[in-house]
PDB file of C-alpha atoms in Angstrom:
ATOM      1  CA  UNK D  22       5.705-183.004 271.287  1.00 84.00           C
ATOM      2  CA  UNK D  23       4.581-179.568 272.523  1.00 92.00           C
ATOM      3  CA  UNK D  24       3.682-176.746 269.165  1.00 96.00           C
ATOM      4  CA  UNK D  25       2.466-174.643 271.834  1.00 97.00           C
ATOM      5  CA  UNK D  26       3.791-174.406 275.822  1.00 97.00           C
ATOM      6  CA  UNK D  27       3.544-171.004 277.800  1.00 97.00           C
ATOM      7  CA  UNK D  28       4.130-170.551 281.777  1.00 97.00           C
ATOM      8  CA  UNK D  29       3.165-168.100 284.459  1.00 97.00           C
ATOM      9  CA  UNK D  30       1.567-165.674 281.763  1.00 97.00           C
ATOM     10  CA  UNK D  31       0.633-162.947 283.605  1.00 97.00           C
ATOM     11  CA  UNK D  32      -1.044-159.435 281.555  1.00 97.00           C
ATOM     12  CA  UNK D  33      -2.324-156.141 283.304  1.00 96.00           C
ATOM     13  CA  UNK D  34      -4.258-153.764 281.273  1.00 94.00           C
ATOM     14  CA  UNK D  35      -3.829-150.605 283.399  1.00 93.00           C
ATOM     15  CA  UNK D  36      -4.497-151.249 287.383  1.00 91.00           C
ATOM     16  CA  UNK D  37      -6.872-154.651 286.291  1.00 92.00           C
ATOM     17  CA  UNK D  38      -5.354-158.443 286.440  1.00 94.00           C
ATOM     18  CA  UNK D  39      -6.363-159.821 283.474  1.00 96.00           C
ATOM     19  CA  UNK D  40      -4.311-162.906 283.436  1.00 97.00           C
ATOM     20  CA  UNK D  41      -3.158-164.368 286.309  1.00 95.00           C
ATOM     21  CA  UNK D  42      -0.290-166.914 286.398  1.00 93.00           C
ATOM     22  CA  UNK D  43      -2.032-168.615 283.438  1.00 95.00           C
ATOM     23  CA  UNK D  44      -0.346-172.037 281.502  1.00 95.00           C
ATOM     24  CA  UNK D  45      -1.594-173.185 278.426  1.00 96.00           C
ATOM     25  CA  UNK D  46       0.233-176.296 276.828  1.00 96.00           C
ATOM     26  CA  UNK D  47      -1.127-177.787 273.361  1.00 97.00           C
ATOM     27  CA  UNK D  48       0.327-181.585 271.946  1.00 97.00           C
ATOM     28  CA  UNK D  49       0.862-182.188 268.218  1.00 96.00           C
ATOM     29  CA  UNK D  50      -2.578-182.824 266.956  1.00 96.00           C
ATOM     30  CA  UNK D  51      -4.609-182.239 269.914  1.00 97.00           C
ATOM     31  CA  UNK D  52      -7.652-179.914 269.814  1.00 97.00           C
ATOM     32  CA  UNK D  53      -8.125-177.600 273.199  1.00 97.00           C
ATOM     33  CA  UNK D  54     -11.036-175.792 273.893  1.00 97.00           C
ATOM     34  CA  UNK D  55     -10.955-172.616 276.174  1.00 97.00           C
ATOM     35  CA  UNK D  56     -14.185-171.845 277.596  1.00 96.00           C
ATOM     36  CA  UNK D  57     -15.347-169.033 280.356  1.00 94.00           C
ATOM     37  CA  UNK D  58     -17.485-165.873 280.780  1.00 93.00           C
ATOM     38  CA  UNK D  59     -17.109-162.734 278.761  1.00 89.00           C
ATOM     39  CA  UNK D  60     -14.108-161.086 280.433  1.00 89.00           C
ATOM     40  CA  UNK D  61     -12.428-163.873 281.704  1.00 93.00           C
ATOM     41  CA  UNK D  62      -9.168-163.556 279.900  1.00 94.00           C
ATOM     42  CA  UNK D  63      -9.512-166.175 277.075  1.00 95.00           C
ATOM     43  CA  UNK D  64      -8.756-164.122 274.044  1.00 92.00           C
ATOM     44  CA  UNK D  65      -6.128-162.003 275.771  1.00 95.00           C
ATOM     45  CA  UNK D  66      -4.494-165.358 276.054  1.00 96.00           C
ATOM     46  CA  UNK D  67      -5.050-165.927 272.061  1.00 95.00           C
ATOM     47  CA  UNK D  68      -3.848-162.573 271.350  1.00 95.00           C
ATOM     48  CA  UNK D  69      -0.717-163.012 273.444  1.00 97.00           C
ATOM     49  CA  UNK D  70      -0.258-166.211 272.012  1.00 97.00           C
ATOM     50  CA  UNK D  71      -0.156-164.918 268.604  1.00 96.00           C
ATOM     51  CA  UNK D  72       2.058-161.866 269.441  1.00 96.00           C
ATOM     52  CA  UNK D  73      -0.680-159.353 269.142  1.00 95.00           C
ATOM     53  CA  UNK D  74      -0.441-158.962 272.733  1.00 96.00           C
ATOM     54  CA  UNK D  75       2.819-158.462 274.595  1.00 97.00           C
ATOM     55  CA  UNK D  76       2.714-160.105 278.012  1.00 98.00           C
ATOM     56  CA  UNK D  77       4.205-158.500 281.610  1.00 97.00           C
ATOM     57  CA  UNK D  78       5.966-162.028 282.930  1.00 97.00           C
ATOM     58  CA  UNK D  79       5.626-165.240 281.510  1.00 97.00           C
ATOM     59  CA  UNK D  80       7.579-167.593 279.143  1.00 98.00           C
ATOM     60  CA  UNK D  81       6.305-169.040 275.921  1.00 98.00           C
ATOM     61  CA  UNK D  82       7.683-171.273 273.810  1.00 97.00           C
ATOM     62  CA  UNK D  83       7.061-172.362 270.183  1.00 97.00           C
ATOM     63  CA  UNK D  84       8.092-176.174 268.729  1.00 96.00           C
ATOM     64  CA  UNK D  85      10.878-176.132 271.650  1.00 94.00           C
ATOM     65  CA  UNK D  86      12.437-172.791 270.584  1.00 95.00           C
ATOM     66  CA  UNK D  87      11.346-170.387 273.202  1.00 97.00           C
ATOM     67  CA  UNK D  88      10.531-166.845 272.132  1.00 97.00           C
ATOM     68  CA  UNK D  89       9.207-165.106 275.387  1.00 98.00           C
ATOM     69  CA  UNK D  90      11.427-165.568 279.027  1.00 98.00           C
ATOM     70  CA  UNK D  91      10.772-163.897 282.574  1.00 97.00           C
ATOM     71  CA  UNK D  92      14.070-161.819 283.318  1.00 96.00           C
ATOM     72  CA  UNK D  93      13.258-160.400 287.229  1.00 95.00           C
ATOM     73  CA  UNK D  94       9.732-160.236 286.881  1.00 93.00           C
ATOM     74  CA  UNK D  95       9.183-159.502 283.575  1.00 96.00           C
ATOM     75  CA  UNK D  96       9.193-160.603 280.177  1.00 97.00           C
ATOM     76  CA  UNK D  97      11.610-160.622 277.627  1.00 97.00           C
ATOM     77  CA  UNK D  98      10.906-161.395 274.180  1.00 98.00           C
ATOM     78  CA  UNK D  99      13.642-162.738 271.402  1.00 97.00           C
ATOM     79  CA  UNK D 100      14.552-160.294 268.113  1.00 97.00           C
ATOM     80  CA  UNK D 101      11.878-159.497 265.301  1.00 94.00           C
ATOM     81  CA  UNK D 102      13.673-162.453 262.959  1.00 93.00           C
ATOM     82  CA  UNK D 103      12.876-165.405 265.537  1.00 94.00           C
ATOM     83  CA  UNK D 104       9.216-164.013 266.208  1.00 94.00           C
ATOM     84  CA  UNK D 105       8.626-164.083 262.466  1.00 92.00           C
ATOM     85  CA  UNK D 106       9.813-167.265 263.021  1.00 92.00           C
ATOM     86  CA  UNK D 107       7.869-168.086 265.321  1.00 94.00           C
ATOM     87  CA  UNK D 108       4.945-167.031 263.739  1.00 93.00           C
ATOM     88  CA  UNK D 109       5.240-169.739 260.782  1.00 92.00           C
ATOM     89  CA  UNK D 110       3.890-172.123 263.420  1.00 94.00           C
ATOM     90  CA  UNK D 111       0.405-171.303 263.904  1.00 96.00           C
ATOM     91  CA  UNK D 112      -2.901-169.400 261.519  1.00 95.00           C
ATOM     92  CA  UNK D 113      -5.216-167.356 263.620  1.00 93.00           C
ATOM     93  CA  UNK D 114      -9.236-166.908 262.745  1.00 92.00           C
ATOM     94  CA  UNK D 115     -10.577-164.017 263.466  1.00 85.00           C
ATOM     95  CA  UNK D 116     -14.515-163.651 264.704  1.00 82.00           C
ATOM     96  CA  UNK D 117     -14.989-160.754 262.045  1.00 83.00           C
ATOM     97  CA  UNK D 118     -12.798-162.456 259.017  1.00 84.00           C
ATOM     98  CA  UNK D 119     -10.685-159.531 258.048  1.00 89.00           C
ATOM     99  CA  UNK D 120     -10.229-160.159 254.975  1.00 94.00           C
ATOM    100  CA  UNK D 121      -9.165-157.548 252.191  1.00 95.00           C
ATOM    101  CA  UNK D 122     -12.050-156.196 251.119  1.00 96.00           C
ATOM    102  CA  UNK D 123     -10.245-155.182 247.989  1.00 97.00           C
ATOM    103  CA  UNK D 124      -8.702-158.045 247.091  1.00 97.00           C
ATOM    104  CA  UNK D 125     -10.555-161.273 245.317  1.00 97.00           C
ATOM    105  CA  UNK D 126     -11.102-164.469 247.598  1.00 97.00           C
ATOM    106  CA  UNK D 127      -8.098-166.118 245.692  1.00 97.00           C
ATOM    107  CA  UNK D 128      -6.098-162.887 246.263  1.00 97.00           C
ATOM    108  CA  UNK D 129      -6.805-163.128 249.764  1.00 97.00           C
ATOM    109  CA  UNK D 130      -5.692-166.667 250.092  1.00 97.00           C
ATOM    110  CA  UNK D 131      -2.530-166.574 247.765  1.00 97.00           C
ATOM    111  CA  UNK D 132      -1.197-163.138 249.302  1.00 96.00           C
ATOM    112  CA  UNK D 133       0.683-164.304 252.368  1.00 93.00           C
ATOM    113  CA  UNK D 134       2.200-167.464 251.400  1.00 95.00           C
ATOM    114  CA  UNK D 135       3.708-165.722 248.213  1.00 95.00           C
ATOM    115  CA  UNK D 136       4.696-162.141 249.444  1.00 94.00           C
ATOM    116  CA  UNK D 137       5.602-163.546 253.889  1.00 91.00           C
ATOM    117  CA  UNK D 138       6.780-166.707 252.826  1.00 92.00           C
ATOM    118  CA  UNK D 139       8.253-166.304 249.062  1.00 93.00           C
ATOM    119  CA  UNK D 140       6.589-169.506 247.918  1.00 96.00           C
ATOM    120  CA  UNK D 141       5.695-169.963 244.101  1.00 96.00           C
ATOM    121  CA  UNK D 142       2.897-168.177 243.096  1.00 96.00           C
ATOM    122  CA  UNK D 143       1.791-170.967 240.456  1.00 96.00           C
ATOM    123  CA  UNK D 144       2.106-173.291 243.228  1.00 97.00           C
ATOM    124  CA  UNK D 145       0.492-171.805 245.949  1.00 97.00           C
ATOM    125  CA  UNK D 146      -2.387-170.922 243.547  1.00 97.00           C
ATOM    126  CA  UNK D 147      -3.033-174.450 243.121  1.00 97.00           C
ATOM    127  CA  UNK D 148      -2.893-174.923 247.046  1.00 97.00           C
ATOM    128  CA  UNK D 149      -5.279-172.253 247.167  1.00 97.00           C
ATOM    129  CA  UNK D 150      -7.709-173.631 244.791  1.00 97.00           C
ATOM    130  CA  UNK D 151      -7.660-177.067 246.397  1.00 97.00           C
ATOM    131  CA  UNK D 152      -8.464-175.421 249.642  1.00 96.00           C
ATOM    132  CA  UNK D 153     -11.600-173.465 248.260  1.00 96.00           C
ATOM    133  CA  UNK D 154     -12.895-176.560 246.609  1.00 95.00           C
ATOM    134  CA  UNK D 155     -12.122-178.625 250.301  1.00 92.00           C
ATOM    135  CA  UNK D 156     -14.729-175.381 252.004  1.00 93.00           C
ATOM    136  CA  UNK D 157     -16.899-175.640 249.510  1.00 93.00           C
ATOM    137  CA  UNK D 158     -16.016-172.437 247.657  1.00 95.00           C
ATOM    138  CA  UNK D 159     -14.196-173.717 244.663  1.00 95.00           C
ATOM    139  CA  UNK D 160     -16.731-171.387 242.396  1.00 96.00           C
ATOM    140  CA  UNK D 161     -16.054-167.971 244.911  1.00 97.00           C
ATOM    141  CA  UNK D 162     -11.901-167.883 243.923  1.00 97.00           C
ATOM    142  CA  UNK D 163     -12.708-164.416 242.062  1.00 97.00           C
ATOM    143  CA  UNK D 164     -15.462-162.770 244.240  1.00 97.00           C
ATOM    144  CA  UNK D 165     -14.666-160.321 246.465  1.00 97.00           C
ATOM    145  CA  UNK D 166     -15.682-160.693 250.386  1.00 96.00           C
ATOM    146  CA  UNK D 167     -18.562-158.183 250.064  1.00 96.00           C
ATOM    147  CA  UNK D 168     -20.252-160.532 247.834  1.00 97.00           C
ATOM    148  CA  UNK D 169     -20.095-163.115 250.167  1.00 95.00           C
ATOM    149  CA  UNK D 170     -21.988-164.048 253.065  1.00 92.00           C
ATOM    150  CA  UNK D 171     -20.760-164.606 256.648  1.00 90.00           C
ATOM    151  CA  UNK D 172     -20.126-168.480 257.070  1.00 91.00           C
ATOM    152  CA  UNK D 173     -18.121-167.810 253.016  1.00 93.00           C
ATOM    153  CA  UNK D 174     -16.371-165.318 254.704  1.00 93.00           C
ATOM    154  CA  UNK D 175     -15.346-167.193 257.795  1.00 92.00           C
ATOM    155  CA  UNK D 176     -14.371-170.452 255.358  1.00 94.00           C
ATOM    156  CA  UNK D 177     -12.406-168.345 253.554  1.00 95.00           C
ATOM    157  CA  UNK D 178     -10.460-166.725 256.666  1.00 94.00           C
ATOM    158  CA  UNK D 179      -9.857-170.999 257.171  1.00 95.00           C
ATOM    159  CA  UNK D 180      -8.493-171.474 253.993  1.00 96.00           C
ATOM    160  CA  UNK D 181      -6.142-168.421 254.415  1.00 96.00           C
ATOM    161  CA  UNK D 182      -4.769-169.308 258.007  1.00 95.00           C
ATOM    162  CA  UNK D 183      -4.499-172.983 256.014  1.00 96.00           C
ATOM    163  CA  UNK D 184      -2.686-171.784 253.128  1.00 96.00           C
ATOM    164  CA  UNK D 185       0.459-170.503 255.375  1.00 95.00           C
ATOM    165  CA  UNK D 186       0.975-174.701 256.503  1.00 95.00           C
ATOM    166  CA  UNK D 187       0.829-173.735 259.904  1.00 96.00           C
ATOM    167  CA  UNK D 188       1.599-176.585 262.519  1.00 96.00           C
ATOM    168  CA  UNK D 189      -1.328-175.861 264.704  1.00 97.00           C
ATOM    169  CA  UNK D 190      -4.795-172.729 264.023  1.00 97.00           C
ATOM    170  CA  UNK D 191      -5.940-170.646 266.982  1.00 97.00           C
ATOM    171  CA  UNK D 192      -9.573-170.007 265.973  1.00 95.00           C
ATOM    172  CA  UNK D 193     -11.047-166.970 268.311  1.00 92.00           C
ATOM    173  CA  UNK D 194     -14.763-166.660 268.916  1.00 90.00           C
ATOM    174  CA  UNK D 195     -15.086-167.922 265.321  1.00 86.00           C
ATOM    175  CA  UNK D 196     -18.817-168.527 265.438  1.00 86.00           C
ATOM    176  CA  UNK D 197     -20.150-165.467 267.214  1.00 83.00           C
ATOM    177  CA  UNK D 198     -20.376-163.223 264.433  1.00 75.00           C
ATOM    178  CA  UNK D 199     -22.333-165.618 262.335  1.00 83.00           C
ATOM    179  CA  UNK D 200     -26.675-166.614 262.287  1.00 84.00           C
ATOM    180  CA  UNK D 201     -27.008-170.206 263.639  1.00 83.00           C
ATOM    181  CA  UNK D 202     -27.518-172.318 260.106  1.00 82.00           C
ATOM    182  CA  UNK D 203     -23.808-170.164 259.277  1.00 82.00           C
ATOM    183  CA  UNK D 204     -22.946-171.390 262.398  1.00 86.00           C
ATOM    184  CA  UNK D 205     -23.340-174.797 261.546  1.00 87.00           C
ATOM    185  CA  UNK D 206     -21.112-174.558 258.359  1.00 87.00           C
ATOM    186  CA  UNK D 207     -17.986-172.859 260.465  1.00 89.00           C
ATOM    187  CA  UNK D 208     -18.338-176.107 262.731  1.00 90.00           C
ATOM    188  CA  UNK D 209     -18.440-179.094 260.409  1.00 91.00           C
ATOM    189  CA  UNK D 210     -15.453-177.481 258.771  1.00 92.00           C
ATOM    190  CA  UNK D 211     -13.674-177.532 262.410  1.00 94.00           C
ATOM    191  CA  UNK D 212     -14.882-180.633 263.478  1.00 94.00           C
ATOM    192  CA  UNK D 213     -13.489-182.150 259.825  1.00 94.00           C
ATOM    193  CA  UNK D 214      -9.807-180.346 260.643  1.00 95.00           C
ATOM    194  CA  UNK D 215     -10.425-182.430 263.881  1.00 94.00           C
ATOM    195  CA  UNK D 216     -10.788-185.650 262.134  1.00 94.00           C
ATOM    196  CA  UNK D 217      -7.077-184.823 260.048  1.00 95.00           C
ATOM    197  CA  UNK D 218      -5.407-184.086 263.621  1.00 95.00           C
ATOM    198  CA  UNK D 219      -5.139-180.542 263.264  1.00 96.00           C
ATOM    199  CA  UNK D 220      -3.855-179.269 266.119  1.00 97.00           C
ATOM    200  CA  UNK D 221      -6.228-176.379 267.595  1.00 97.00           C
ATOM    201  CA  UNK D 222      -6.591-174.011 270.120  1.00 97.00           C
ATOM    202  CA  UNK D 223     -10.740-172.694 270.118  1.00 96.00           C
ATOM    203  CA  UNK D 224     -11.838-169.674 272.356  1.00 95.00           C
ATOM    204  CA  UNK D 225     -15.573-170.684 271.975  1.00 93.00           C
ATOM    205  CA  UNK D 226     -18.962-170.235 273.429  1.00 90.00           C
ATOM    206  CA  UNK D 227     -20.409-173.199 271.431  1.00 89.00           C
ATOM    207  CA  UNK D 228     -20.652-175.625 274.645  1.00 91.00           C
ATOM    208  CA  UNK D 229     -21.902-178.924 272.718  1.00 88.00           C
ATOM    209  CA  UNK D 230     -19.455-178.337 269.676  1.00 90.00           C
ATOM    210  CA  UNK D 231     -16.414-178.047 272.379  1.00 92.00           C
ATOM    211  CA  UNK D 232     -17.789-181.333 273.642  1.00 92.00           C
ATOM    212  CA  UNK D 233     -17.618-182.975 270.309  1.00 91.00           C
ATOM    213  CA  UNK D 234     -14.917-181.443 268.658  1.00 93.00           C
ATOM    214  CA  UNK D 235     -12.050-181.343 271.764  1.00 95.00           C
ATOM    215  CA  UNK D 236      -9.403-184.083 273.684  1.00 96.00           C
ATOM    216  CA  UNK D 237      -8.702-181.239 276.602  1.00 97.00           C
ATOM    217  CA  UNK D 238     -11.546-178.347 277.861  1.00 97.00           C
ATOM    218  CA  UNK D 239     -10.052-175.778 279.752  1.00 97.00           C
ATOM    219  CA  UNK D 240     -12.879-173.319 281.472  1.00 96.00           C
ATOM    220  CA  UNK D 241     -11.438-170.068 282.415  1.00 96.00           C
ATOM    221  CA  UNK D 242     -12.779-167.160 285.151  1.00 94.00           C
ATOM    222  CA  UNK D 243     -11.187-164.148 286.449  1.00 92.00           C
ATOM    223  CA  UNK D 244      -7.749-164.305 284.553  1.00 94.00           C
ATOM    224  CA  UNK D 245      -7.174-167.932 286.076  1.00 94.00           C
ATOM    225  CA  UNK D 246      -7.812-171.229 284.857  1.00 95.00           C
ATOM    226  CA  UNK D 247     -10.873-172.880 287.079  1.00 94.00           C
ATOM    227  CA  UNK D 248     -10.586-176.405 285.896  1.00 95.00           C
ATOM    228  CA  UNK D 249      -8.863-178.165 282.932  1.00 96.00           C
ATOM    229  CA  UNK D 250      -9.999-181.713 281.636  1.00 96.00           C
ATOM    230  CA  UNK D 251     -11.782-184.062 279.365  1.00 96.00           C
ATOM    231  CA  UNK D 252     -14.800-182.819 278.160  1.00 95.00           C
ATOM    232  CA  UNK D 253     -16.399-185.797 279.933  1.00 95.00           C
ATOM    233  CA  UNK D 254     -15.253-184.860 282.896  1.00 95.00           C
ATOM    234  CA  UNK D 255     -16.079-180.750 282.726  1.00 95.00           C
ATOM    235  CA  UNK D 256     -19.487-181.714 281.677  1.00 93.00           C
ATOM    236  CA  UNK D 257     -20.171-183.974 285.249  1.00 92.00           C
ATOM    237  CA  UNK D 258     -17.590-181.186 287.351  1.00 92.00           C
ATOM    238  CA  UNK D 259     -18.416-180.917 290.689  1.00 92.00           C
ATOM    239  CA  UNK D 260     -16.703-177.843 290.487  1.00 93.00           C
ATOM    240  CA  UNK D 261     -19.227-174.835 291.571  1.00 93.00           C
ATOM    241  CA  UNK D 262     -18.238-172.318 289.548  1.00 92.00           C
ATOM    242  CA  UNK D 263     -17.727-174.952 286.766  1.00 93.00           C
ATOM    243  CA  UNK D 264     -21.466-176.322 287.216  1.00 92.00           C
ATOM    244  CA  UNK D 265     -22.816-172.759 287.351  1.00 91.00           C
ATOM    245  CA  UNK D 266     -21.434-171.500 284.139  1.00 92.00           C
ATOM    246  CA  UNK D 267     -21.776-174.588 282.341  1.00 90.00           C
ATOM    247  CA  UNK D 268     -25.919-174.733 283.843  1.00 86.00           C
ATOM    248  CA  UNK D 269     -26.502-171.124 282.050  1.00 76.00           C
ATOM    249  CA  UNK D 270     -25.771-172.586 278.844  1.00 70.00           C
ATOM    250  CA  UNK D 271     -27.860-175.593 279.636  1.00 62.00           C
ATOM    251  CA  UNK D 272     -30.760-172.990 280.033  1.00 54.00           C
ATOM    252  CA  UNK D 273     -30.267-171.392 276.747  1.00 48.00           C
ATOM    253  CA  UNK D 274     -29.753-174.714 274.609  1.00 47.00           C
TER     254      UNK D 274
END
């Protein structure tokens, strides 16, 4: 079954094209990796995914239920109640954590599922805890996020996105704020999610870890999708503007 399908998403910021007729379908427990260039469109696509964007035409649809339609050209999104909704289905990671600097880690984790989604707070406490000991944190549930340090942080934005029992995580960029050994951390966590059948959609300039970690690689340029396949396959493309970005990365590894 399909958590995730969206059509003919097309988004203009001003007189520029940023996405361009773009698709994006994700399978119950599949991991999908978008890769491209800076500017390519990838986290507009996240963003518009997870209704921080609005898009111009498109349709998107969530578990079946569909939220956005085109109506002549343009698109028309369902009332407030079914977005909220909608938004149950899916946790978004952020590249910079925002977390609430004022509240503790715990706080932080608990808040959501007890004020969005009315759950016990005695029960989702011990959901929370569980989680923190699962990242590794079981000993941070009272710090606050300054104390922390970036890879903490970043586990902790996992455990939060966890917490609300989404049925699939969009993770953005969620490496490129962190130091490569923090790195490391973010991605064993990931690849771990992977092994449960988590099902994930990764914006992510971490070519070897997309490699490992994905069933589908889609590589994005230019608000369109280039190529979309195995990771086998995208890493022997004889797709030229597939080899050329992939080659740059080669260079750097």
């Amino acid at each position: 079954m399909n958590v995730l399908d969206m059509q003919h998403i097309k988004k203009n910021f001003g007189e520029t094209e940023v996405l361009k007729d773009m698709h994006l379908k994700v399978e119950e427990g599949e991991v999908v990796s978008i890769i491209g260039p800076s500017g390519s469109g990838k986290s507009t696509l996240l963003r518009i995914a997870t209704f921080l964007e609005t898009m111009d035409d498109g349709e998107m649809s969530y578990l079946g239920h569909q939220v956005v339609s085109s109506e002549n050209g343009r698109a028309v999104y369902v009332p407030k109640k079914e977005q909220r909704e909608a938004r149950e289905c899916f946790g978004l990671v952020f590249q910079n954590f925002n977390l609430f600097p004022h509240f503790t880690v715990l706080r932080n984790i608990i808040d959501a599922p007890i004020r969005i989604q009315k759950r016990d707070k005695a029960e989702v406490t011990r959901e929370a805890m569980a989680l923190l000991e699962k990242m590794g944190l079981g000993d941070k549930a009272n710090a606050y996020p300054c104390e922390l340090s970036g890879g903490q942080k970043q586990r902790v934005g996992i455990a939060r996105a966890l917490a609300m029992k989404p049925k699939m995580l969009f993770f953005d960029e969620p490496t490129s704020a962190l130091d490569p050994e923090l790195t490391l951390e973010i991605l064993k966590v990931i690849k771990e999610l992977a092994a449960e059948k988590m099902t994930m959609v990764i914006v992510t300039h971490e070519m070897n870890f997309a490699r490992d970690v994905s069933d589908r690689m889609i590589f994005m340029d230019q608000g369109v999708i280039v190529e979309e396949t195995t990771p086998e396959e995208m890493f022997s493309s004889d797709n030229e503007r597939t080899r050329a970005f992939l080659g740059k990365y080669s260079e750097l590894a």
